[in-house]
mmCIF file of C-alpha atoms in Angstrom:
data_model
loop_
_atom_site.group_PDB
_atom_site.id
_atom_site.type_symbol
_atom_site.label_atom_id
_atom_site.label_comp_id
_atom_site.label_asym_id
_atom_site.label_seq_id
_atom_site.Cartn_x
_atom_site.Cartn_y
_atom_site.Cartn_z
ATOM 1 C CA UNK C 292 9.722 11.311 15.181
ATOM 2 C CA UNK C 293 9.802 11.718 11.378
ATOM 3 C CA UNK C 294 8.039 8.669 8.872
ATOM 4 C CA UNK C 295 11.591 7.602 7.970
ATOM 5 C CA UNK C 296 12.284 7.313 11.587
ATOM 6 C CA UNK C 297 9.676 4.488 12.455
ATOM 7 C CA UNK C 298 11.645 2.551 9.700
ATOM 8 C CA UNK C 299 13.367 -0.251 11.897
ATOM 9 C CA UNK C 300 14.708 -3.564 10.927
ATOM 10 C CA UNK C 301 13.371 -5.852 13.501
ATOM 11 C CA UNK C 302 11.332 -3.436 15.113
ATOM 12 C CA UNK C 303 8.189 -3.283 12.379
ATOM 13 C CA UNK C 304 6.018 -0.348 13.611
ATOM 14 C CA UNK C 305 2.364 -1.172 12.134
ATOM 15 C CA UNK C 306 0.706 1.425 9.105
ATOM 16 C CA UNK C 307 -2.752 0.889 9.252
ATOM 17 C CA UNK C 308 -4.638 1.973 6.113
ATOM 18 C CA UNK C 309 -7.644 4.039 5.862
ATOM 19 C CA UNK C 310 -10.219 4.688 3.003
ATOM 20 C CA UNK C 311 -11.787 7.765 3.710
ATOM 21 C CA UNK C 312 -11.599 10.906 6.367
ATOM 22 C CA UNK C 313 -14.007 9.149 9.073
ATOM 23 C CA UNK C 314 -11.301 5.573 9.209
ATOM 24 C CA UNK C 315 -8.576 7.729 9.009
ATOM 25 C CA UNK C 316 -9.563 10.012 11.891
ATOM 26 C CA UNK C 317 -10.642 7.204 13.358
ATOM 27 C CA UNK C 318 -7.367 5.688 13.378
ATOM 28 C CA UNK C 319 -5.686 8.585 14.844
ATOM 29 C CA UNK C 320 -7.649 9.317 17.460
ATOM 30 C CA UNK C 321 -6.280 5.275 18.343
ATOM 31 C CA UNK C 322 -2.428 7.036 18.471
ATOM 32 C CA UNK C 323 -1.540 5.363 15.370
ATOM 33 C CA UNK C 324 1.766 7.433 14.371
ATOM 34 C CA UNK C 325 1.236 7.251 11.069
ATOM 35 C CA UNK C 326 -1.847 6.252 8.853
ATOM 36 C CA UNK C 327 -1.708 4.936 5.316
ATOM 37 C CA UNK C 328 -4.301 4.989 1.799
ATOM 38 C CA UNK C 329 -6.157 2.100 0.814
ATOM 39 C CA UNK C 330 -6.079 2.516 -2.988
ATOM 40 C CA UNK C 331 -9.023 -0.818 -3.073
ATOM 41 C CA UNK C 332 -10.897 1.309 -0.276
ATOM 42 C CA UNK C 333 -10.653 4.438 -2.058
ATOM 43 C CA UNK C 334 -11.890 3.062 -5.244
ATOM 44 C CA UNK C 335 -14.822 0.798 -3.508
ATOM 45 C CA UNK C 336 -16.046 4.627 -1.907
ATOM 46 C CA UNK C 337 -15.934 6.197 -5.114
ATOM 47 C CA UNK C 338 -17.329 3.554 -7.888
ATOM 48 C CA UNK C 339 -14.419 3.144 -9.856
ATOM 49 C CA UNK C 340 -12.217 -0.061 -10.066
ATOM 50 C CA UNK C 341 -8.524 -0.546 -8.107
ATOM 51 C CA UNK C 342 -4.920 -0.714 -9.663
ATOM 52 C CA UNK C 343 -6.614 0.713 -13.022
ATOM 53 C CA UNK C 344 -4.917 4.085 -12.355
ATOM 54 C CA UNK C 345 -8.253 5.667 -12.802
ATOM 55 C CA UNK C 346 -8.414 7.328 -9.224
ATOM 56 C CA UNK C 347 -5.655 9.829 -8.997
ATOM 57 C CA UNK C 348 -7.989 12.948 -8.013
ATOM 58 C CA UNK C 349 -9.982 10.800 -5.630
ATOM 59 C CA UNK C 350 -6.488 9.992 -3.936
ATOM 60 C CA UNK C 351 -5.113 13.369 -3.825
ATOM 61 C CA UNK C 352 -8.907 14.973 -2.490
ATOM 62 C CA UNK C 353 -8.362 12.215 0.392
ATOM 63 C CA UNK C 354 -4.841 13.335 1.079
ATOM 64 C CA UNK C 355 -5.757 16.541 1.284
ATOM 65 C CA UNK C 356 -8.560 16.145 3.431
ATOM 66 C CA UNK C 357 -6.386 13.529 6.038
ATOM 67 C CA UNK C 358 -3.208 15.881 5.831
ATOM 68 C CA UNK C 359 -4.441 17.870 9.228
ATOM 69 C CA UNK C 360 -5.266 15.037 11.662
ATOM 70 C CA UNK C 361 -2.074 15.129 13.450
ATOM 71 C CA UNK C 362 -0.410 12.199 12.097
ATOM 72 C CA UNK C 363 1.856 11.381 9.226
ATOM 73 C CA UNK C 364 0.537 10.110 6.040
ATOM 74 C CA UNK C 365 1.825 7.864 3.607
ATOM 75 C CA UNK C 366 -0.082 7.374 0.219
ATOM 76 C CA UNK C 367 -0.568 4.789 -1.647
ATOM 77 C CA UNK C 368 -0.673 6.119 -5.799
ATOM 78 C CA UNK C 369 -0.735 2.848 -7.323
ATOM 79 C CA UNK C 370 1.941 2.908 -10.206
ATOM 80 C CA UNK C 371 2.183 6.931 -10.273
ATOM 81 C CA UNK C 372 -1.060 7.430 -12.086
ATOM 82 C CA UNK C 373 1.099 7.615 -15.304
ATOM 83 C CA UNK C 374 4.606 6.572 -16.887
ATOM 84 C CA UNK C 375 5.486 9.709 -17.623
ATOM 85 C CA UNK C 376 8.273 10.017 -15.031
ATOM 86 C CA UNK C 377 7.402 14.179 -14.834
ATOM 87 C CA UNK C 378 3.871 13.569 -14.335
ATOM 88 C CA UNK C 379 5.027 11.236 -11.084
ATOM 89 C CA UNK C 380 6.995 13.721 -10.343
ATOM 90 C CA UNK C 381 4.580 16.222 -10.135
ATOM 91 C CA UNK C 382 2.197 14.486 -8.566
ATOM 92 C CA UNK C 383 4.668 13.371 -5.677
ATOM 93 C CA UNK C 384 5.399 17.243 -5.437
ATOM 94 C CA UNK C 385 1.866 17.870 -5.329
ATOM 95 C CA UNK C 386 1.470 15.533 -2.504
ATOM 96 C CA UNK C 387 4.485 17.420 -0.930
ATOM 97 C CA UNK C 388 2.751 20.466 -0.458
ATOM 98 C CA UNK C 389 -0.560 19.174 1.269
ATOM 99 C CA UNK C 390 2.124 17.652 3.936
ATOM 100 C CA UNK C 391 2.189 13.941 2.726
ATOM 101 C CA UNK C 392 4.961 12.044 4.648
ATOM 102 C CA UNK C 393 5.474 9.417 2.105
ATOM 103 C CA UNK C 394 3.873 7.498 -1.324
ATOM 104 C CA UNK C 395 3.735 3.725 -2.256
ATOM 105 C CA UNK C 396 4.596 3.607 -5.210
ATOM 106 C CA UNK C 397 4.121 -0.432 -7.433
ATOM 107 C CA UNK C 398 5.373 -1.483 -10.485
ATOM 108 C CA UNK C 399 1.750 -3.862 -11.379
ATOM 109 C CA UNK C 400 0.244 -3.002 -14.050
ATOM 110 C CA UNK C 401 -3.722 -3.135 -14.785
ATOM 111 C CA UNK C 402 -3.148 -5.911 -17.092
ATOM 112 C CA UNK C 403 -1.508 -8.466 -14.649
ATOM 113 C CA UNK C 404 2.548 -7.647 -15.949
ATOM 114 C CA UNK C 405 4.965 -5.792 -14.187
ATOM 115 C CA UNK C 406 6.514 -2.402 -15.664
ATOM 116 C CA UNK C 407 10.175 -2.721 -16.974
ATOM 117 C CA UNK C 408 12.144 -2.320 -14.527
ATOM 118 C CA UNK C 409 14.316 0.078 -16.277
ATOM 119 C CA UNK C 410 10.742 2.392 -16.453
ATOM 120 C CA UNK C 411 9.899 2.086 -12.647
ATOM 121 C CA UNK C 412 13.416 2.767 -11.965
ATOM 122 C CA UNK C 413 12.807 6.125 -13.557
ATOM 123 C CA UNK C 414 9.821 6.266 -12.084
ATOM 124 C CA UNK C 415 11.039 5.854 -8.672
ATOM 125 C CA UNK C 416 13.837 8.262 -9.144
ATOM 126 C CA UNK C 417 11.406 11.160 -10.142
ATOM 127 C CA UNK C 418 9.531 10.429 -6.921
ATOM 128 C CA UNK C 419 12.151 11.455 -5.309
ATOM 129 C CA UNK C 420 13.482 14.465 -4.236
ATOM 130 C CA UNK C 421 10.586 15.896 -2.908
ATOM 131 C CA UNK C 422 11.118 15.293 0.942
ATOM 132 C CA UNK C 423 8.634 12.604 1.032
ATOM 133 C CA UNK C 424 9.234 8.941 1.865
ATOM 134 C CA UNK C 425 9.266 6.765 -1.288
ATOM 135 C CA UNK C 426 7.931 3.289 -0.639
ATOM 136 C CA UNK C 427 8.951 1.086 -3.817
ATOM 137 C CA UNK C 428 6.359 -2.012 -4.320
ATOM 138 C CA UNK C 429 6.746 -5.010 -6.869
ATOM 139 C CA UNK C 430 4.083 -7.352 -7.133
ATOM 140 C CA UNK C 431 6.203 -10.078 -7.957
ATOM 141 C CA UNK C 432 4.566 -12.189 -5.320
ATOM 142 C CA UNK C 433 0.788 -10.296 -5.743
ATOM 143 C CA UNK C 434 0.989 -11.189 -9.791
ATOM 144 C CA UNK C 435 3.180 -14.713 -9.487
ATOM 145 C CA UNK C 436 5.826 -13.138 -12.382
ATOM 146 C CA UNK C 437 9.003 -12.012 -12.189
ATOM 147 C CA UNK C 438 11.928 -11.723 -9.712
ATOM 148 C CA UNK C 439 11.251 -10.750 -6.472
ATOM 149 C CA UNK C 440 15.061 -10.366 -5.448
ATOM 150 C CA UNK C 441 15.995 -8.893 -8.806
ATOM 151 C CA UNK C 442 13.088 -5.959 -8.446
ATOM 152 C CA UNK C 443 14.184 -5.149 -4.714
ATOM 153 C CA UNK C 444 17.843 -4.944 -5.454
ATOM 154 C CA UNK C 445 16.944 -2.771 -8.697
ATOM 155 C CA UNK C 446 15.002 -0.400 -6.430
ATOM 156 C CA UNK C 447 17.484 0.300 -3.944
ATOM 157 C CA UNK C 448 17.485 3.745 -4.696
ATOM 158 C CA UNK C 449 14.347 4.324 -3.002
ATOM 159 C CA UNK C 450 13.828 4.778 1.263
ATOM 160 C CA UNK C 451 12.008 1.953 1.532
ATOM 161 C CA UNK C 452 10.757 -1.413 -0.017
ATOM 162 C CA UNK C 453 6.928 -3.336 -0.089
ATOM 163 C CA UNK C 454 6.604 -6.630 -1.472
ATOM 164 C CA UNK C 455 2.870 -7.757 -1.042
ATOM 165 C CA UNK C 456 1.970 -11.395 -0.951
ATOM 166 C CA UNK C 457 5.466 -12.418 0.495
ATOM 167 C CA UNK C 458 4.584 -15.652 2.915
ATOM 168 C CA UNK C 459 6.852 -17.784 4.814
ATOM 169 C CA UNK C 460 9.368 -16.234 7.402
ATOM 170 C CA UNK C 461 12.627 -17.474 5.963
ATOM 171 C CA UNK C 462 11.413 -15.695 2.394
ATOM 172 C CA UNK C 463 10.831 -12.747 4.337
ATOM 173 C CA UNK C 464 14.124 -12.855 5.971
ATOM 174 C CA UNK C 465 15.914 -13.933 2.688
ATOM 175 C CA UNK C 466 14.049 -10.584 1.275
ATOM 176 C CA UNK C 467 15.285 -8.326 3.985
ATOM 177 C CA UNK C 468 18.729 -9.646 4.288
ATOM 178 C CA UNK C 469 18.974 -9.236 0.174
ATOM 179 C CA UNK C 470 18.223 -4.600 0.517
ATOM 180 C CA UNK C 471 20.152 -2.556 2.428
ATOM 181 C CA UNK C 472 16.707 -0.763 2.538
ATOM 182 C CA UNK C 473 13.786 -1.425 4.919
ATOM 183 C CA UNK C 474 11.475 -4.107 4.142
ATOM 184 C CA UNK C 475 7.121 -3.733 4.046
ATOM 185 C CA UNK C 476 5.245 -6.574 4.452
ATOM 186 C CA UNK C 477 1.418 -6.682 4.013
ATOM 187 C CA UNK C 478 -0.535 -8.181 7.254
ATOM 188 C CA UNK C 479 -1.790 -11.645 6.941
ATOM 189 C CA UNK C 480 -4.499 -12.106 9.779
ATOM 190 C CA UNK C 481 -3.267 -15.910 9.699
ATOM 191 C CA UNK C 482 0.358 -15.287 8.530
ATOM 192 C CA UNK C 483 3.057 -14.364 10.985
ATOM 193 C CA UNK C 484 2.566 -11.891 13.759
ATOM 194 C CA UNK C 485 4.245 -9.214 14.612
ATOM 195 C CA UNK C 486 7.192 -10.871 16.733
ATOM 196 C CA UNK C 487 7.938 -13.530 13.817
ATOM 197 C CA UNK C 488 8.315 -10.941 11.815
ATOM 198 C CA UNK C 489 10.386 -8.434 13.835
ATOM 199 C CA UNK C 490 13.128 -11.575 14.257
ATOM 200 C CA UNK C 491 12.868 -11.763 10.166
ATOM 201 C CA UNK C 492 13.635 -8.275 9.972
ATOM 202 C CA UNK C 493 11.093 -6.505 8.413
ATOM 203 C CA UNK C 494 10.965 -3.104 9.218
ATOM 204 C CA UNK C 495 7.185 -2.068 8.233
ATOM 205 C CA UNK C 496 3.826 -3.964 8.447
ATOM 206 C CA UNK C 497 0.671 -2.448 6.283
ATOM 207 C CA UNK C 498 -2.785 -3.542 6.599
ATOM 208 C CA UNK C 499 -3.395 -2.817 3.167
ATOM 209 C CA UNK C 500 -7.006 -3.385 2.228
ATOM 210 C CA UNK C 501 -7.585 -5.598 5.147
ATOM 211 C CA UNK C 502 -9.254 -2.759 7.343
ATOM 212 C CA UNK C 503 -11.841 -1.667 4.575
ATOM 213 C CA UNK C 504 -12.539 -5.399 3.796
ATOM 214 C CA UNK C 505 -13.333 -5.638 7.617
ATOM 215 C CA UNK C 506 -15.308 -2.878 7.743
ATOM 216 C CA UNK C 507 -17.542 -4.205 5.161
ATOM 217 C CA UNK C 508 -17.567 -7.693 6.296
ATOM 218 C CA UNK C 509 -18.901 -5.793 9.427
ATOM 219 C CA UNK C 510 -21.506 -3.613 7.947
ATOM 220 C CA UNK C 511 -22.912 -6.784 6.307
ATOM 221 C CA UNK C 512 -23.169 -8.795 9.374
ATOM 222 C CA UNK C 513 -24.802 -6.047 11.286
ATOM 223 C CA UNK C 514 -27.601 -5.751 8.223
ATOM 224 C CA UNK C 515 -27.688 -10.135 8.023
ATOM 225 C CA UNK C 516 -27.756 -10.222 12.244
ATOM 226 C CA UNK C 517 -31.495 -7.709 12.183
ATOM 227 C CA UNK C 518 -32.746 -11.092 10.259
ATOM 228 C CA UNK C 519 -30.930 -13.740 11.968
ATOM 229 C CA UNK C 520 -28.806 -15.053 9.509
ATOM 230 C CA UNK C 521 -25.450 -15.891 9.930
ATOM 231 C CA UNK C 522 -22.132 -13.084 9.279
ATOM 232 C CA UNK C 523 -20.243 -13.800 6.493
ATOM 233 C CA UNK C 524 -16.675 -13.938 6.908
ATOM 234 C CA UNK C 525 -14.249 -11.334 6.131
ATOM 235 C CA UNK C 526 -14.602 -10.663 1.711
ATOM 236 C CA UNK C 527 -10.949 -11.241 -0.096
ATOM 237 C CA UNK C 528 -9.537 -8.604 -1.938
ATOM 238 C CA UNK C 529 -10.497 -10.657 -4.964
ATOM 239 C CA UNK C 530 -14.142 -10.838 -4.179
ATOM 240 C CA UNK C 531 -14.292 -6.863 -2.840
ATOM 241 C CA UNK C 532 -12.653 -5.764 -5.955
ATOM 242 C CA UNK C 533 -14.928 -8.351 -8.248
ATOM 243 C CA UNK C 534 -17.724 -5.781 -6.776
ATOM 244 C CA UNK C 535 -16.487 -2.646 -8.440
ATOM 245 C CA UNK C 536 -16.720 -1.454 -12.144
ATOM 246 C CA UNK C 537 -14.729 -2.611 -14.452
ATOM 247 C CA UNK C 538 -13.519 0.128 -15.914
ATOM 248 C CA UNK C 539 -13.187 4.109 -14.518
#
């Protein structure tokens, strides 16, 4: 079955999202179809801070080192790495050849606004073309500005749509019913499960950073539990990404 195949309205497969070659191999050796990037996991491992479009060779080293574990990969570039719609291009061709399925690709930018749409139109459109499976994010709903249903319908020339942060089933379904193309959510451990959100017609479910933040949480307890104290809960992305550097 290809990546574009495992797109189905009301029958969501789930893309869980590793950080490094050990949670990614981990994942497949679980029969996970396909695994996805973590960019806030990839940046945590390396030092360098998340959605500052500082970590492009870091991404591409772990794509090339997940490419031949048997499963398809999707991954997740942030906003291209650039605005130069050849350099996305490039670097989607890049990914091409190391035998990435597909890229999620956002429109956030590092300083809290959204990219024109006009710009991640272009951006979108020179993603394409290069047989892989382009995922088009807004972070309408992630930053609280702008459109949601004005972003999706503008990016309806890509295979697939992700809005992160979308809550509430009848948004969801308002979302999907408003794209002709398959709708992402991102997992909410409280939110929805995966039934609720089958009948609402989303096609794709992400874990985004949730597995890395889990891991962590888990690392920490296991250090707390040697002197009795309590485990902390499972860190937001806020708090996870308030522990990197601020700048690359």
């Amino acid at each position: 079955m290809s990546f574009r195949d495992l797109h189905r309205p009301g029958e969501p497969f789930l893309l869980p999202n590793a950080w490094d070659y050990g949670s990614a191999a981990a994942l497949a050796a679980l029969g996970f179809p396909a695994i996805g990037t973590t960019s806030l996991g990839v940046a945590a491992v390396h030092g360098r801070p998340d959605a500052a479009g500082v970590t492009r060779a870091e991404t591409v080293e772990l794509a090339e080192t997940i490419s031949g574990l048997g499963v398809l990969v999707t991954v997740d570039i942030e906003g291209g790495f650039s605005d130069d719609p050849a350099e996305v291009s490039d670097l989607v061709a890049g990914l091409a050849a190391l035998g990435v399925a597909g890229v999620n690709i956002e429109d956030g930018r590092p300083d809290g606004t959204l990219r024109p749409i006009g710009l991640h139109q272009e951006i979108i459109g020179a993603a394409k073309g290069h047989g892989v499976f382009v995922n088009a994010r807004t972070d309408t709903c992630w930053l609280r500005t702008g459109d949601t249903l004005e972003r999706v319908r503008a990016y309806a020339h890509a295979d697939g749509v992700f809005v992160p942060g979308l809550t509430g089933l009848d948004t969801i379904a308002e979302v999907a019913a408003a794209t002709p193309l398959p709708l992402n959510v991102l997992l909410q451990p409280d939110g929805p499960t995966m039934a609720e959100l089958a009948a609402a017609g989303v096609a794709r479910v992400s874990t985004g950073s949730l597995l890395y933040r889990a891991a962590l949480q888990g690392a920490l307890a296991a250090a707390l539990a040697a002197e009795g104290r309590p485990a902390p809960r499972v860190p937001t992305y806020a708090e996870t990404a308030a522990l990197l550097p601020e700048s690359g």
